Short mmCIF file of C-alpha atoms and ligand atoms in Angstrom, two decimals:
data_model
loop_
_atom_site.label_atom_id
_atom_site.label_comp_id
_atom_site.label_asym_id
_atom_site.label_seq_id
_atom_site.Cartn_x
_atom_site.Cartn_y
_atom_site.Cartn_z
CA UNK A 16 -31.32 -3.23 94.05
CA UNK A 17 -31.94 -6.73 93.15
CA UNK A 18 -32.68 -9.45 95.72
CA UNK A 19 -32.33 -13.13 94.69
CA UNK A 20 -33.64 -16.04 96.53
CA UNK A 21 -32.56 -19.70 95.87
CA UNK A 22 -35.40 -21.97 97.22
CA UNK A 23 -33.58 -25.23 97.92
CA UNK A 24 -34.48 -28.37 99.47
CA UNK A 25 -32.43 -27.98 102.52
CA UNK A 26 -31.87 -24.08 102.64
CA UNK A 27 -33.20 -20.98 101.36
CA UNK A 28 -30.46 -18.42 100.59
CA UNK A 29 -30.97 -14.81 99.61
CA UNK A 30 -28.57 -12.19 98.27
CA UNK A 31 -28.84 -8.62 97.49
CA UNK A 32 -26.86 -7.14 94.51
CA UNK A 33 -26.21 -3.67 93.54
CA UNK A 34 -26.49 -2.47 89.68
CA UNK A 35 -23.03 -3.77 88.93
CA UNK A 36 -23.62 -7.07 90.50
CA UNK A 37 -21.66 -6.49 93.85
CA UNK A 38 -23.09 -8.29 96.76
CA UNK A 39 -24.65 -6.10 99.33
CA UNK A 40 -25.88 -8.69 101.77
CA UNK A 41 -26.43 -12.51 102.01
CA UNK A 42 -28.53 -14.60 104.31
CA UNK A 43 -29.62 -18.08 104.59
CA UNK A 44 -32.08 -20.03 106.71
CA UNK A 45 -33.11 -23.76 106.73
CA UNK A 46 -35.96 -24.76 104.46
CA UNK A 47 -39.16 -25.56 106.61
CA UNK A 48 -39.37 -29.26 105.61
CA UNK A 49 -42.62 -30.29 104.13
CA UNK A 50 -44.31 -26.93 105.30
CA UNK A 51 -45.55 -25.04 102.36
CA UNK A 52 -46.93 -22.02 104.32
CA UNK A 53 -43.74 -22.05 106.57
CA UNK A 54 -41.69 -21.89 103.29
CA UNK A 55 -43.54 -18.82 101.87
CA UNK A 56 -43.20 -17.04 105.52
CA UNK A 57 -39.47 -17.93 105.50
CA UNK A 58 -38.91 -16.26 102.12
CA UNK A 59 -40.92 -13.19 103.11
CA UNK A 60 -38.83 -13.03 106.45
CA UNK A 61 -35.51 -13.23 104.48
CA UNK A 62 -36.40 -10.40 102.17
CA UNK A 63 -37.71 -8.17 105.16
CA UNK A 64 -34.40 -8.82 106.92
CA UNK A 65 -32.25 -8.10 104.06
CA UNK A 66 -34.15 -4.80 103.23
CA UNK A 67 -34.12 -3.79 106.91
CA UNK A 68 -30.36 -4.08 106.93
CA UNK A 69 -29.69 -2.24 103.89
CA UNK A 70 -32.54 0.28 104.24
CA UNK A 71 -33.89 0.06 100.65
CA UNK A 72 -36.56 -1.99 98.85
CA UNK A 73 -35.57 -4.38 96.09
CA UNK A 74 -36.89 -6.24 93.15
CA UNK A 75 -37.25 -10.00 94.01
CA UNK A 76 -36.53 -12.85 91.75
CA UNK A 77 -36.75 -16.53 93.02
CA UNK A 78 -35.23 -19.78 91.68
CA UNK A 79 -37.07 -22.97 92.49
CA UNK A 80 -36.97 -26.53 91.85
CA UNK A 81 -39.44 -27.42 89.20
CA UNK A 82 -41.40 -24.98 87.13
CA UNK A 83 -44.78 -22.92 87.13
CA UNK A 84 -47.22 -24.84 84.84
CA UNK A 85 -48.46 -22.46 82.22
CA UNK A 86 -51.45 -24.45 82.02
CA UNK A 87 -52.42 -24.03 85.77
CA UNK A 88 -50.14 -21.41 87.30
CA UNK A 89 -49.00 -24.03 89.75
CA UNK A 90 -45.68 -25.41 90.65
CA UNK A 91 -44.82 -28.83 88.76
CA UNK A 92 -41.90 -31.11 88.47
CA UNK A 93 -40.34 -29.99 91.94
CA UNK A 94 -38.37 -32.46 93.90
CA UNK A 95 -39.30 -30.46 97.12
CA UNK A 96 -42.74 -32.08 96.65
CA UNK A 97 -44.65 -29.82 99.16
CA UNK A 98 -44.51 -27.08 96.44
CA UNK A 99 -46.05 -29.16 93.76
CA UNK A 100 -49.59 -28.07 92.84
CA UNK A 101 -49.31 -24.98 94.91
CA UNK A 102 -49.76 -21.37 93.71
CA UNK A 103 -46.28 -20.41 95.04
CA UNK A 104 -45.91 -17.44 92.61
CA UNK A 105 -49.16 -15.88 93.64
CA UNK A 106 -48.62 -16.67 97.36
CA UNK A 107 -45.13 -15.04 97.43
CA UNK A 108 -46.45 -11.94 95.65
CA UNK A 109 -49.05 -11.63 98.20
CA UNK A 110 -46.49 -12.20 101.11
CA UNK A 111 -44.04 -9.71 99.75
CA UNK A 112 -46.56 -7.09 98.63
CA UNK A 113 -45.09 -6.68 95.06
CA UNK A 114 -44.48 -8.49 91.72
CA UNK A 115 -41.92 -11.21 91.92
CA UNK A 116 -40.28 -13.29 89.17
CA UNK A 117 -39.78 -17.00 89.51
CA UNK A 118 -37.61 -19.31 87.45
CA UNK A 119 -36.44 -22.87 87.49
CA UNK A 120 -33.04 -23.21 89.28
CA UNK A 121 -31.10 -24.51 86.21
CA UNK A 122 -32.38 -21.36 84.33
CA UNK A 123 -31.14 -19.13 87.15
CA UNK A 124 -27.70 -20.93 86.94
CA UNK A 125 -27.62 -20.24 83.13
CA UNK A 126 -28.75 -16.64 83.68
CA UNK A 127 -26.18 -15.96 86.35
CA UNK A 128 -23.27 -17.18 84.37
CA UNK A 129 -24.44 -15.34 81.24
CA UNK A 130 -24.96 -12.08 83.10
CA UNK A 131 -21.68 -11.63 84.65
CA UNK A 132 -20.03 -15.09 84.94
CA UNK A 133 -18.15 -17.64 82.71
CA UNK A 134 -20.34 -16.65 79.79
CA UNK A 135 -20.51 -13.06 80.07
CA UNK A 136 -20.84 -11.30 76.82
CA UNK A 137 -22.11 -14.29 74.84
CA UNK A 138 -25.33 -14.05 73.02
CA UNK A 139 -26.43 -17.65 73.26
CA UNK A 140 -25.49 -19.63 76.30
CA UNK A 141 -26.61 -23.20 77.55
CA UNK A 142 -26.13 -23.83 81.16
CA UNK A 143 -26.01 -27.41 82.37
CA UNK A 144 -26.36 -28.76 85.96
CA UNK A 145 -24.70 -32.01 86.40
CA UNK A 146 -25.50 -33.09 89.95
CA UNK A 147 -28.02 -35.40 91.74
CA UNK A 148 -30.08 -34.84 88.47
CA UNK A 149 -29.34 -33.20 85.15
CA UNK A 150 -31.00 -29.93 84.29
CA UNK A 151 -30.34 -27.33 81.55
CA UNK A 152 -31.27 -23.70 80.86
CA UNK A 153 -30.92 -21.43 77.68
CA UNK A 154 -30.25 -17.75 77.86
CA UNK A 155 -30.54 -15.65 74.59
CA UNK A 156 -29.55 -11.93 74.49
CA UNK A 157 -29.51 -11.80 78.33
CA UNK A 158 -32.99 -13.40 78.69
CA UNK A 159 -34.03 -16.79 79.99
CA UNK A 160 -35.84 -18.80 77.39
CA UNK A 161 -38.85 -20.25 79.01
CA UNK A 162 -41.35 -21.37 76.24
CA UNK A 163 -45.12 -22.16 76.42
CA UNK A 164 -44.59 -25.43 78.30
CA UNK A 165 -41.87 -23.88 80.64
CA UNK A 166 -39.44 -26.75 79.78
CA UNK A 167 -36.95 -24.98 77.51
CA UNK A 168 -33.45 -26.47 78.19
CA UNK A 169 -34.89 -29.59 79.99
CA UNK A 170 -32.58 -31.93 78.00
CA UNK A 171 -31.92 -34.31 80.82
CA UNK A 172 -34.93 -36.25 79.75
CA UNK A 173 -34.04 -36.52 76.14
CA UNK A 174 -32.60 -40.04 75.17
CA UNK A 175 -28.76 -40.33 75.06
CA UNK A 176 -27.99 -39.72 71.25
CA UNK A 177 -25.95 -42.05 69.07
CA UNK A 178 -26.17 -44.71 71.67
CA UNK A 179 -23.67 -47.59 71.57
CA UNK A 180 -25.01 -51.26 71.80
CA UNK A 181 -24.40 -51.38 75.43
CA UNK A 182 -26.29 -48.00 76.09
CA UNK A 183 -29.47 -49.33 74.44
CA UNK A 184 -32.16 -49.31 75.96
CA UNK A 185 -30.50 -47.70 78.91
CA UNK A 186 -31.25 -47.49 82.59
CA UNK A 187 -34.73 -46.92 83.75
CA UNK A 188 -35.48 -43.30 84.70
CA UNK A 189 -37.97 -42.00 87.26
CA UNK A 190 -39.81 -40.22 84.51
CA UNK A 191 -40.98 -43.48 83.01
CA UNK A 192 -38.70 -43.74 80.12
CA UNK A 193 -35.24 -45.52 79.65
CA UNK A 194 -32.07 -44.29 78.61
CA UNK A 195 -32.60 -40.56 79.49
CA UNK A 196 -29.39 -38.47 79.37
CA UNK A 197 -29.81 -37.97 83.29
CA UNK A 198 -29.55 -41.69 83.87
CA UNK A 199 -25.89 -41.43 82.29
CA UNK A 200 -24.81 -38.05 83.21
CA UNK A 201 -26.00 -37.45 86.83
CA UNK A 202 -23.76 -38.35 89.82
CA UNK A 203 -25.99 -41.26 90.70
CA UNK A 204 -25.96 -42.25 86.95
CA UNK A 205 -22.08 -42.15 86.88
CA UNK A 206 -21.95 -44.36 90.07
CA UNK A 207 -24.49 -46.77 88.59
CA UNK A 208 -22.46 -47.09 85.33
CA UNK A 209 -19.36 -47.92 87.30
CA UNK A 210 -21.19 -50.64 89.33
CA UNK A 211 -22.73 -52.11 85.98
CA UNK A 212 -19.21 -52.40 84.61
CA UNK A 213 -18.48 -54.95 87.39
CA UNK A 214 -16.03 -52.56 89.28
CA UNK A 215 -17.85 -52.33 92.47
CA UNK A 216 -20.21 -49.81 93.95
CA UNK A 217 -18.45 -46.50 94.62
CA UNK A 218 -19.71 -42.75 94.69
CA UNK A 219 -19.12 -40.56 91.81
CA UNK A 220 -16.64 -38.62 93.87
CA UNK A 221 -14.49 -41.73 94.58
CA UNK A 222 -14.59 -42.68 90.91
CA UNK A 223 -13.45 -39.36 89.82
CA UNK A 224 -10.74 -39.32 92.43
CA UNK A 225 -9.39 -42.65 91.39
CA UNK A 226 -9.60 -42.16 87.64
CA UNK A 227 -6.18 -42.02 85.81
CA UNK A 228 -4.58 -44.15 88.53
CA UNK A 229 -7.05 -47.02 88.44
CA UNK A 230 -8.06 -48.76 85.11
CA UNK A 231 -11.86 -49.41 86.04
CA UNK A 232 -12.47 -45.76 87.19
CA UNK A 233 -10.41 -44.36 84.24
CA UNK A 234 -12.63 -46.41 81.91
CA UNK A 235 -15.91 -45.27 83.67
CA UNK A 236 -14.80 -41.58 83.44
CA UNK A 237 -13.85 -41.96 79.72
CA UNK A 238 -17.47 -43.56 79.01
CA UNK A 239 -18.89 -40.46 80.89
CA UNK A 240 -16.83 -38.02 78.82
CA UNK A 241 -17.97 -39.52 75.47
CA UNK A 242 -21.66 -39.52 76.71
CA UNK A 243 -21.42 -36.00 77.70
CA UNK A 244 -19.81 -35.06 74.41
CA UNK A 245 -22.77 -36.94 72.33
CA UNK A 246 -25.41 -35.21 74.65
CA UNK A 247 -23.86 -31.75 74.26
CA UNK A 248 -23.31 -32.11 70.53
CA UNK A 249 -27.04 -32.70 70.12
CA UNK A 250 -27.49 -29.32 71.96
CA UNK A 251 -24.83 -27.57 69.64
CA UNK A 252 -26.63 -28.78 66.56
CA UNK A 253 -29.93 -27.56 67.84
CA UNK A 254 -29.01 -24.20 69.48
CA UNK A 255 -25.33 -23.43 68.29
CA UNK A 256 -24.38 -21.74 71.50
CA UNK A 257 -21.39 -19.64 71.89
CA UNK A 258 -20.74 -20.94 75.41
CA UNK A 259 -21.83 -24.12 77.43
CA UNK A 260 -21.17 -23.56 81.10
CA UNK A 261 -21.22 -26.63 83.41
CA UNK A 262 -22.53 -26.45 86.98
CA UNK A 263 -23.34 -28.91 89.80
CA UNK A 264 -20.88 -31.27 91.61
CA UNK A 265 -19.63 -33.01 88.49
CA UNK A 266 -18.66 -29.63 87.00
CA UNK A 267 -15.69 -29.73 89.23
CA UNK A 268 -14.10 -32.61 87.15
CA UNK A 269 -11.44 -30.40 85.60
CA UNK A 270 -10.46 -32.80 82.54
CA UNK A 271 -14.04 -32.46 81.15
CA UNK A 272 -13.19 -29.02 79.75
CA UNK A 273 -10.36 -30.34 77.62
CA UNK A 274 -11.58 -33.95 77.01
CA UNK A 275 -15.15 -33.34 75.98
CA UNK A 276 -14.61 -30.83 73.13
CA UNK A 277 -11.88 -33.18 71.89
CA UNK A 278 -14.74 -35.64 71.32
CA UNK A 279 -17.82 -33.85 70.38
CA UNK A 280 -16.39 -32.70 66.93
CA UNK A 281 -17.19 -36.30 65.87
CA UNK A 282 -20.82 -35.69 66.43
CA UNK A 283 -21.44 -31.91 65.62
CA UNK A 284 -22.56 -31.40 62.13
CA UNK A 285 -19.93 -28.91 61.31
CA UNK A 286 -16.39 -28.83 59.97
CA UNK A 287 -15.10 -27.05 63.14
CA UNK A 288 -16.62 -26.23 66.51
CA UNK A 289 -16.23 -22.77 67.87
CA UNK A 290 -18.53 -23.39 71.11
CA UNK A 291 -16.48 -23.19 74.27
CA UNK A 292 -16.99 -25.54 77.23
CA UNK A 293 -16.31 -23.67 80.44
CA UNK A 294 -16.50 -24.20 84.24
CA UNK A 295 -18.86 -21.70 86.31
CA UNK A 296 -17.42 -18.57 87.64
CA UNK A 297 -19.94 -18.18 90.55
CA UNK A 298 -19.94 -21.85 91.58
CA UNK A 299 -22.66 -22.55 94.13
CA UNK A 300 -23.69 -18.87 94.18
CA UNK A 301 -25.02 -18.95 90.70
CA UNK A 302 -28.48 -20.02 91.61
CA UNK A 303 -29.10 -17.20 93.98
CA UNK A 304 -27.30 -14.61 91.73
CA UNK A 305 -29.32 -15.76 88.55
CA UNK A 306 -32.46 -15.15 90.69
CA UNK A 307 -31.51 -11.61 91.33
CA UNK A 308 -30.97 -11.17 87.47
CA UNK A 309 -34.34 -12.12 86.63
CA UNK A 310 -35.15 -8.40 86.91
CA UNK A 311 -33.76 -5.88 84.61
CA UNK A 312 -32.28 -2.85 86.26
CA UNK A 313 -34.47 0.19 85.88
CA UNK A 314 -34.26 3.78 87.16
CA UNK A 315 -34.90 3.71 90.88
CA UNK A 316 -34.42 -0.15 90.93
ZN1 LIG B 19 -36.02 -39.47 82.29
#
């Protein structure tokens, strides 16, 4: 049995999966805000409750914001800032009394969709989160690619490629650079682009809903589609994935799956592009399911 934990900013969710990926149990609790020790205790209590309910012990994988710094073993880059600089991996293993695997939440999303989701059966998969921020994860042969810096797939802080004149130097990013992909492709980035066009301040959801009926919203969404096509063409040139899966709130924009591949051929260095762009199969459950898939199934697992 595998147990996956999605450690989010507002809730901690746990799921137990059997060998075939069927859900045996699911529980969630609010995240103890700003309380690191309380967060570790809450994860341990969730696992204990799931195992008591099922009557079996499982292998535990955890998806977190940020990443474990290979240099220090401590969490870095997490937007739940009480985790940063803490030995979360070591403390969770101590609290649970067993080895646990820990990965970035975008990596868990990519792994879930590659394991038994929209990219099942594909050898090379790029998973993208288009939400409050922009993250990415790479899965090759069923394994998350991590790398010596634990940043594989972190494409949101690359510059937008092939920028038009009005896309240079681009909006300021919290990382200290300008014109990062995230500043154009996140939900707040889409809303800010709409406001800069002089069309007024609206949320990304309102802009998407108004597109095709309202010229300004339609123009904003067309700019978004071209930028996403350019950003993904860069990934295709580097990684040549069979499947790119979109996740996060903006992955619900259905037209992206037809419109973006119609554009990216202009930028991909190939006569034809066989890469497929698909919506997620598991939706909001991908984070917690991907955390469970961090462990291989073994005899007795
Ligand atoms: Zn940035």
